[in-house]
Coordinates of C-alpha atoms in Angstrom, one line a residue:
Chain A
M1 CA 70.2 102.7 120.7
A2 CA 70.6 99.5 122.7
S3 CA 69.3 100.6 126.1
D4 CA 68.3 103.8 127.9
T5 CA 71.3 103.7 130.2
G6 CA 74.3 103.4 127.9
T7 CA 75.7 103.0 124.4
G8 CA 76.8 99.4 124.8
T9 CA 75.3 96.5 123.1
R10 CA 76.1 92.8 123.1
A11 CA 78.2 93.3 120.0
T12 CA 80.2 96.2 121.4
R13 CA 80.8 94.4 124.7
L14 CA 82.2 91.5 122.7
L15 CA 84.3 93.9 120.7
G16 CA 85.5 95.6 123.8
A17 CA 86.5 92.3 125.4
A18 CA 88.4 91.4 122.2
A19 CA 90.2 94.7 122.3
L20 CA 91.2 94.1 126.0
V21 CA 92.5 90.7 125.1
G22 CA 94.4 92.2 122.2
V23 CA 96.0 94.8 124.5
A24 CA 97.0 92.1 127.0
W25 CA 98.6 90.2 124.2
L26 CA 100.4 93.3 123.0
L27 CA 101.7 94.0 126.5
A28 CA 102.9 90.4 126.8
F29 CA 104.6 90.4 123.4
G30 CA 105.7 94.1 123.3
L31 CA 107.2 94.2 126.8
G32 CA 108.0 90.5 127.3
F33 CA 108.5 88.1 124.5
S34 CA 109.8 90.3 121.8
P35 CA 113.6 90.8 121.7
R36 CA 115.7 93.9 122.4
D37 CA 117.0 95.6 119.3
R38 CA 120.7 95.3 118.6
D39 CA 121.1 99.1 118.0
Q40 CA 118.1 100.6 119.8
A41 CA 118.0 98.3 122.8
E42 CA 114.7 98.6 124.8
S43 CA 113.5 101.8 123.0
V44 CA 112.5 99.7 120.0
R45 CA 109.4 98.7 122.0
L46 CA 108.0 102.1 121.3
L47 CA 107.5 100.7 117.8
Y48 CA 104.5 98.6 119.0
V49 CA 102.6 101.7 120.0
H50 CA 104.0 104.2 117.5
V51 CA 103.4 102.4 114.3
P52 CA 99.9 101.0 115.0
S53 CA 98.6 104.4 116.3
A54 CA 100.0 106.1 113.1
W55 CA 98.4 103.5 111.0
L56 CA 95.0 103.8 112.8
A57 CA 95.1 107.6 112.6
Y58 CA 95.5 107.4 108.8
L59 CA 92.7 104.8 108.6
A60 CA 90.5 107.1 110.8
F61 CA 91.0 110.1 108.5
I62 CA 90.3 108.0 105.4
V63 CA 87.0 106.8 107.1
T64 CA 86.2 110.5 107.8
A65 CA 86.7 111.4 104.2
V66 CA 84.7 108.5 102.8
A67 CA 81.8 109.1 105.3
S68 CA 81.9 112.8 104.5
A69 CA 81.7 112.1 100.8
L70 CA 78.8 109.6 101.4
Y71 CA 77.0 112.3 103.4
L72 CA 77.4 115.0 100.7
F73 CA 76.7 112.9 97.6
R74 CA 74.0 110.4 98.7
R75 CA 70.6 111.8 98.2
Q76 CA 69.3 111.1 101.7
H77 CA 72.1 113.3 103.4
S78 CA 71.9 110.9 106.3
L79 CA 73.3 112.4 109.5
G80 CA 74.6 109.0 110.5
W81 CA 77.4 109.4 108.0
D82 CA 78.2 112.8 109.4
R83 CA 78.4 111.4 113.0
L84 CA 80.6 108.5 111.8
A85 CA 82.9 111.1 110.1
G86 CA 83.0 113.2 113.3
A87 CA 83.6 110.2 115.6
S88 CA 86.3 108.8 113.4
A89 CA 88.1 112.2 113.2
E90 CA 88.0 112.5 117.0
V91 CA 89.6 109.1 117.5
G92 CA 92.0 109.8 114.6
V93 CA 93.2 113.0 116.3
L94 CA 93.7 111.0 119.5
F95 CA 95.8 108.4 117.7
M96 CA 97.7 111.0 115.8
A97 CA 98.6 112.7 119.2
I98 CA 99.8 109.4 120.5
T99 CA 101.9 108.9 117.3
L100 CA 103.5 112.4 117.7
V101 CA 104.2 111.9 121.4
T102 CA 105.7 108.4 121.1
G103 CA 107.6 109.5 117.9
A104 CA 109.1 112.5 119.8
L105 CA 110.2 110.3 122.7
W106 CA 111.6 107.7 120.4
G107 CA 113.4 110.3 118.3
R108 CA 115.0 111.7 121.5
L109 CA 116.3 108.2 122.3
T110 CA 117.5 107.2 118.8
W111 CA 118.3 110.5 117.0
G112 CA 119.1 112.6 120.1
V113 CA 116.4 115.2 119.3
F114 CA 112.6 115.3 119.9
W115 CA 111.9 116.7 116.5
E116 CA 113.5 116.4 113.2
W117 CA 112.3 118.5 110.3
D118 CA 111.7 115.5 108.2
A119 CA 109.0 115.5 105.5
R120 CA 107.0 112.7 107.0
L121 CA 107.1 114.2 110.5
T122 CA 106.1 117.7 109.3
T123 CA 103.2 116.3 107.2
T124 CA 102.0 114.4 110.2
A125 CA 102.1 117.5 112.3
F126 CA 100.1 119.3 109.6
L127 CA 97.6 116.5 109.5
F128 CA 97.1 116.7 113.2
V129 CA 96.5 120.5 113.2
T130 CA 94.2 120.1 110.2
Y131 CA 91.9 117.7 112.0
V132 CA 92.0 119.7 115.2
G133 CA 90.6 122.5 113.0
Y134 CA 88.0 120.1 111.6
L135 CA 86.8 119.2 115.1
A136 CA 86.6 122.9 116.0
V137 CA 84.4 123.5 112.9
R138 CA 82.1 120.7 114.0
R139 CA 81.5 122.7 117.2
L140 CA 80.7 126.0 115.4
G141 CA 77.0 125.6 116.1
G142 CA 74.0 126.0 113.9
T143 CA 71.7 123.2 112.8
H144 CA 72.8 119.6 112.5
E145 CA 72.6 119.9 108.8
Q146 CA 74.7 123.0 108.7
R147 CA 77.3 121.3 110.9
A148 CA 77.2 118.2 108.7
R149 CA 77.6 120.0 105.4
R150 CA 80.3 122.4 106.6
S151 CA 82.4 119.6 108.1
A152 CA 81.9 117.3 105.2
V153 CA 83.2 119.9 102.7
L154 CA 86.1 120.6 105.1
A155 CA 87.0 116.9 105.3
L156 CA 87.0 116.7 101.5
L157 CA 89.1 119.9 101.3
A158 CA 91.6 118.2 103.6
V159 CA 92.0 115.4 101.0
L160 CA 93.0 118.2 98.6
E161 CA 95.3 119.9 101.1
I162 CA 97.2 117.0 102.6
P163 CA 98.9 115.8 99.3
L164 CA 99.9 119.4 98.5
V165 CA 101.4 120.0 101.9
H166 CA 103.2 116.7 101.8
W167 CA 104.6 117.4 98.3
S168 CA 105.8 120.9 99.2
V169 CA 107.3 119.8 102.5
R170 CA 109.2 117.0 100.7
L171 CA 110.6 119.5 98.2
W172 CA 111.5 121.8 101.0
R173 CA 113.5 119.2 102.8
S174 CA 115.3 118.1 99.7
L175 CA 117.1 121.4 99.6
H176 CA 118.6 120.8 103.0
Q177 CA 121.1 118.1 104.1
E178 CA 119.9 114.6 104.4
A179 CA 119.3 113.4 107.9
T180 CA 122.5 112.0 109.2
V181 CA 121.1 109.8 112.0
A182 CA 119.8 106.4 111.1
R183 CA 116.1 106.3 110.1
P184 CA 114.1 103.9 112.1
D185 CA 112.4 102.6 109.0
G186 CA 115.6 102.3 107.0
D187 CA 117.9 100.1 109.0
V188 CA 115.6 98.1 111.3
K189 CA 115.8 94.5 110.1
M190 CA 112.6 93.1 111.3
D191 CA 113.0 90.1 113.4
G192 CA 110.1 87.6 113.0
L193 CA 108.9 88.0 116.6
M194 CA 109.0 91.8 116.3
L195 CA 107.0 91.7 113.2
F196 CA 104.4 89.4 114.9
T197 CA 104.3 91.8 117.9
L198 CA 103.7 94.7 115.5
F199 CA 100.9 92.8 113.9
V200 CA 99.4 92.1 117.3
G201 CA 99.6 95.8 118.0
I202 CA 97.8 96.7 114.8
V203 CA 95.0 94.2 115.5
A204 CA 94.6 95.5 119.1
F205 CA 94.6 99.1 118.1
T206 CA 92.1 98.4 115.3
L207 CA 89.8 96.8 117.8
I208 CA 90.1 99.8 120.1
Y209 CA 89.5 102.1 117.2
A210 CA 86.3 100.3 116.2
W211 CA 85.1 100.2 119.8
L212 CA 85.7 103.9 120.4
V213 CA 84.2 105.0 117.1
I214 CA 81.0 103.0 117.6
H215 CA 80.5 104.3 121.1
R216 CA 81.4 107.9 120.2
Q217 CA 79.1 107.7 117.2
R218 CA 76.2 106.6 119.4
T219 CA 77.0 109.4 121.9
L220 CA 76.9 111.9 119.2
A221 CA 73.5 110.5 118.0
A222 CA 72.3 110.9 121.6
E223 CA 73.6 114.5 121.8
D224 CA 71.8 115.3 118.5
A225 CA 68.6 113.7 119.8
L226 CA 68.9 115.7 123.0
D227 CA 69.3 118.9 121.1
D228 CA 66.2 118.2 119.0
R229 CA 64.2 117.3 122.1
G230 CA 65.3 120.5 123.8
L231 CA 64.2 122.5 120.8
D232 CA 60.8 120.7 120.6
A233 CA 60.3 121.4 124.3
A234 CA 61.2 125.0 123.9
I235 CA 58.8 125.4 121.0
A236 CA 56.0 123.7 123.0
S237 CA 56.6 125.9 126.1
R238 CA 56.5 129.1 123.9
R239 CA 53.2 127.9 122.4
A240 CA 51.8 127.2 125.8
D241 CA 52.8 130.7 126.9
A242 CA 51.2 132.2 123.9
E243 CA 48.0 130.4 124.4
A244 CA 47.9 131.3 128.1
V245 CA 48.3 135.0 127.2
G246 CA 45.8 134.8 124.3
Chain B
M1 CA 77.3 124.9 82.4
R2 CA 76.4 126.6 79.1
S3 CA 78.8 129.2 77.7
G4 CA 76.3 132.0 78.3
D5 CA 76.3 131.0 82.0
A6 CA 80.0 131.2 82.2
V7 CA 79.9 134.8 80.9
T8 CA 77.2 135.7 83.4
T9 CA 79.2 134.1 86.2
A10 CA 82.3 136.1 85.2
R11 CA 80.3 139.3 85.0
T12 CA 78.6 138.7 88.4
A13 CA 82.0 137.9 89.9
L14 CA 83.4 141.2 88.7
L15 CA 80.3 143.0 90.1
V16 CA 80.8 141.4 93.5
A17 CA 84.6 142.2 93.4
G18 CA 83.8 145.8 92.5
K19 CA 81.3 146.0 95.4
D20 CA 83.9 144.7 97.9
L21 CA 86.5 147.1 96.6
R22 CA 84.2 150.1 96.8
I23 CA 83.3 149.2 100.4
E24 CA 87.0 149.0 101.2
W25 CA 87.6 152.3 99.4
A26 CA 84.8 154.0 101.3
S27 CA 85.8 152.6 104.7
R28 CA 89.6 152.8 104.2
V29 CA 90.1 149.9 106.7
A30 CA 92.6 148.2 104.5
V31 CA 94.6 151.4 104.0
N32 CA 94.3 152.8 107.5
Q33 CA 94.6 149.6 109.6
V34 CA 95.8 146.5 107.7
L35 CA 98.6 148.2 105.8
P36 CA 100.1 149.9 108.9
F37 CA 99.7 146.6 110.7
S38 CA 101.7 144.7 108.1
I39 CA 104.5 147.4 108.1
I40 CA 104.7 147.3 111.9
V41 CA 105.1 143.5 111.7
M42 CA 108.0 144.0 109.3
V43 CA 109.6 146.4 111.8
M44 CA 109.0 143.9 114.7
F45 CA 110.7 141.2 112.6
A46 CA 113.7 143.5 112.4
F47 CA 113.8 144.0 116.2
A48 CA 113.7 140.2 116.7
L49 CA 116.2 139.2 114.0
D50 CA 118.5 142.0 113.1
R51 CA 121.9 140.6 114.2
L52 CA 123.7 137.3 114.2
P53 CA 126.3 137.9 116.9
G54 CA 129.6 136.2 116.8
V55 CA 129.7 135.3 113.1
P56 CA 132.3 137.6 111.6
G57 CA 131.2 139.0 108.2
L58 CA 127.6 137.8 108.6
E59 CA 126.6 139.9 111.5
D60 CA 124.4 142.3 109.6
T61 CA 123.1 140.0 106.8
I62 CA 120.5 138.0 108.6
L63 CA 117.6 140.3 107.8
E64 CA 118.6 140.3 104.1
T65 CA 118.8 136.5 104.1
V66 CA 115.4 135.9 105.6
A67 CA 113.6 138.9 103.9
P68 CA 111.6 136.8 101.4
G69 CA 110.2 134.6 104.1
L70 CA 109.3 137.6 106.3
V71 CA 107.5 139.3 103.4
W72 CA 105.3 136.3 102.9
L73 CA 104.8 135.8 106.7
A74 CA 103.6 139.4 107.0
T75 CA 101.3 138.8 104.0
L76 CA 99.8 135.7 105.7
F77 CA 99.0 137.7 108.8
S78 CA 97.5 140.5 106.8
L79 CA 95.5 137.9 104.8
L80 CA 93.8 136.7 107.9
I81 CA 92.7 140.2 108.8
L82 CA 91.5 141.0 105.2
V83 CA 89.5 137.8 105.1
Q84 CA 87.8 138.6 108.5
R85 CA 87.0 142.0 107.1
S86 CA 85.8 140.6 103.7
F87 CA 83.2 138.4 105.4
G88 CA 82.5 140.8 108.3
V89 CA 80.8 143.1 105.8
E90 CA 78.7 140.1 104.5
A91 CA 77.6 139.0 107.9
D92 CA 76.3 142.4 108.9
D93 CA 72.6 142.8 108.1
G94 CA 72.5 139.4 106.4
A95 CA 74.1 140.7 103.3
L96 CA 75.3 137.3 102.2
D97 CA 71.8 135.9 102.4
A98 CA 70.5 138.8 100.4
L99 CA 73.1 138.1 97.7
R100 CA 72.1 134.5 97.6
V101 CA 68.4 135.3 97.5
A102 CA 69.1 137.8 94.7
G103 CA 70.3 134.7 92.7
V104 CA 74.0 135.3 92.8
E105 CA 75.7 131.9 92.0
P106 CA 78.0 130.6 94.7
A107 CA 80.8 130.3 92.1
A108 CA 80.4 133.9 91.1
L109 CA 80.4 135.0 94.7
F110 CA 83.5 133.0 95.4
W111 CA 85.4 134.5 92.5
G112 CA 84.2 138.0 93.2
K113 CA 85.3 137.9 96.8
T114 CA 88.6 136.2 95.7
L115 CA 89.3 138.8 93.1
A116 CA 88.7 141.7 95.6
L117 CA 91.1 140.0 98.0
V118 CA 93.6 139.5 95.1
A119 CA 93.5 143.2 94.4
Q120 CA 94.1 144.2 98.0
L121 CA 96.8 141.6 98.7
A122 CA 98.7 142.4 95.5
V123 CA 99.0 146.0 96.5
L124 CA 99.9 145.0 100.0
E125 CA 102.6 142.6 98.9
L126 CA 104.2 145.2 96.6
L127 CA 104.4 147.6 99.5
L128 CA 105.8 144.9 101.8
L129 CA 108.5 144.1 99.2
L130 CA 109.3 147.9 99.0
T131 CA 109.5 147.9 102.8
A132 CA 112.0 145.0 102.7
L133 CA 114.1 146.9 100.1
V134 CA 114.2 149.9 102.4
L135 CA 114.4 148.3 105.8
Y136 CA 116.2 145.1 105.2
G137 CA 118.7 146.1 102.5
T138 CA 117.2 143.6 100.0
S139 CA 117.8 144.3 96.3
V140 CA 116.0 143.1 93.2
R141 CA 118.1 141.9 90.2
P142 CA 116.8 142.6 86.7
S143 CA 117.0 139.0 85.6
G144 CA 114.7 137.9 88.4
V145 CA 111.9 140.3 87.7
L146 CA 109.9 137.8 85.6
L147 CA 110.0 135.1 88.2
L148 CA 109.2 137.7 90.9
V149 CA 106.1 138.9 89.0
V150 CA 104.8 135.5 88.1
T151 CA 105.2 134.2 91.7
W152 CA 103.5 137.4 93.0
I153 CA 100.5 136.7 90.8
A154 CA 100.2 133.0 91.5
A155 CA 100.8 133.2 95.2
T156 CA 98.3 136.0 95.5
F157 CA 95.6 134.0 93.7
G158 CA 96.3 131.0 95.8
L159 CA 96.2 132.9 99.1
A160 CA 93.0 134.8 98.2
A161 CA 91.2 131.6 97.0
V162 CA 92.0 129.8 100.3
G163 CA 91.1 132.9 102.3
T164 CA 87.7 133.2 100.6
L165 CA 87.0 129.5 100.9
Y166 CA 87.7 129.2 104.6
G167 CA 86.4 132.7 105.4
G168 CA 83.0 131.6 103.9
L169 CA 83.0 128.5 106.0
A170 CA 82.7 130.3 109.3
V171 CA 80.7 133.4 108.2
G172 CA 78.2 134.6 110.8
T173 CA 79.2 132.1 113.5
R174 CA 80.6 132.9 116.9
G175 CA 84.3 132.3 117.4
R176 CA 85.3 132.7 113.7
E177 CA 88.0 135.2 114.5
T178 CA 89.9 132.6 116.4
L179 CA 89.0 129.7 114.1
L180 CA 90.2 131.2 110.8
P181 CA 93.9 131.2 111.6
L182 CA 93.7 127.6 112.8
L183 CA 92.1 126.6 109.5
V184 CA 93.9 128.8 107.0
L185 CA 97.6 128.7 108.2
P186 CA 98.1 124.9 107.8
V187 CA 96.5 125.0 104.4
V188 CA 98.7 127.9 103.0
A189 CA 101.9 126.3 104.2
P190 CA 102.8 125.2 100.6
V191 CA 102.4 128.8 99.4
L192 CA 104.7 130.0 102.2
I193 CA 107.3 127.4 101.3
G194 CA 107.1 127.7 97.6
A195 CA 106.7 131.5 97.3
T196 CA 109.6 132.1 99.8
R197 CA 112.0 129.9 97.8
A198 CA 110.9 131.3 94.5
V199 CA 111.4 134.9 95.7
E200 CA 114.8 134.0 97.2
A201 CA 115.8 132.7 93.8
A202 CA 114.5 135.8 92.1
L203 CA 116.3 138.1 94.4
G204 CA 119.4 135.9 94.5
T205 CA 119.3 135.8 98.3
G206 CA 122.4 134.1 99.7
G207 CA 123.7 133.3 96.2
T208 CA 120.7 131.3 95.1
E209 CA 120.5 130.5 91.4
L210 CA 117.6 132.0 89.4
A211 CA 116.9 128.6 87.8
D212 CA 116.2 127.1 91.3
G213 CA 113.1 129.2 91.6
W214 CA 111.0 127.9 88.8
P215 CA 110.1 124.5 90.4
W216 CA 109.0 126.4 93.4
L217 CA 106.8 128.5 91.3
G218 CA 105.3 125.2 90.1
V219 CA 104.2 124.4 93.7
V220 CA 102.6 127.7 94.1
G221 CA 100.9 127.4 90.7
V222 CA 99.5 124.0 91.3
F223 CA 98.2 125.2 94.7
A224 CA 96.4 128.2 93.2
V225 CA 94.8 126.0 90.5
A226 CA 93.8 123.4 93.0
F227 CA 92.1 125.8 95.4
G228 CA 90.6 127.9 92.7
A229 CA 88.9 124.8 91.4
G230 CA 88.1 123.5 94.9
G231 CA 86.6 126.8 95.9
T232 CA 84.4 127.0 92.8
L233 CA 82.9 123.6 93.6
A234 CA 82.8 123.8 97.4
F235 CA 81.7 127.3 98.1
G236 CA 78.1 126.6 97.3
P237 CA 77.6 123.8 99.8
L238 CA 79.6 125.8 102.4
I239 CA 77.5 129.0 102.5
D240 CA 74.2 127.4 101.5
E241 CA 71.9 127.5 104.6

């Protein structure tokens, strides 16, 4: 812990500043310098939020899975890995929600509907629900070790579940008619400046992700420490009571 | 694991399954509550979906068309209740801890509880299919019986394995009644999709070809194997305190 008053350190403050600069760049390029799209006009600017947040959500869930595996299979069973997994999943759920909302808005503008029963959309929605469930399991209670083991196993089961869901949903869609509206990924010929703006978006969102996860991980560590201290205090007061009676 | 251990595990699993089924038989909860619940769900589906107004010739066929999906949906709802029940009896009086202390392997426990669920679900699904035949006007064609039976077995194993796995996760904690559906329903989506399509093909719903059903059975089969293996490995760390 850096100080008694917050979870910030010199390094995270630098990281936060870099993230702010990245966001400012993204705003300038996303809303200003990058061109309108020939077909999608201004709505193409949703791309610079939608794609980076989707990308970061996937990264976050991969980090959760890896950290969970490290918790379970390393001999020390360090709670640090567990808290990293939890922090990353929380931030991942946030980014996934941003992805779904911006995707629905964009879909309304380009396809005419908020939701399309497309394989990738459906899998994304399942991914979101799965990690909402994962976060609920983290709050089930019990000792820190119980929480860590339960949620680590769950995160690894999600690695088993998600490909199965994706596979079955893809098969499911193949029975129905192909989407007749233009796919955003199919026909967007990426302009150089658009591609650069997207790149700026990914860098900015990655910095935000790192900043959020580090802070959240430290908050979780502080919460765990507070729990432990509360337990120690309760035991001490019971002992004192017992001695006073005895 | 030595081969002797595998035999012991299998025997212990059968003992656990027998214990669960005897508890069910004695309490009659599955028969007196879960089964009537699933039937009333089928009736409610009929209230909600019975007619397709304004489409000449198709007005009364909608229930028949969606019957395979409804049978599996009713099964999923019943699965949630059966899993709550299956772990409710373990949470009382620390029965699960007692089993663990008695040296019952987690894998044997997992398979025992899974098999007990398989037995209950299999009967339930059969009765739901009969309900669909009676209430929804569905019919079974002889050529589809093999696909129907294999799908029935594979889907039941898959659902029971997932139910046991996630039921064990939250055993003895507060809020598990509300948590279980959130965890289980997204996971069993492939079974709902695959088993529905396979049964549609087996029954010939809406003119579906029988051959279309076998790939869907593949989805259900892979799912059952994956979660059977996953449960065998993961159940120990999940319930170990």
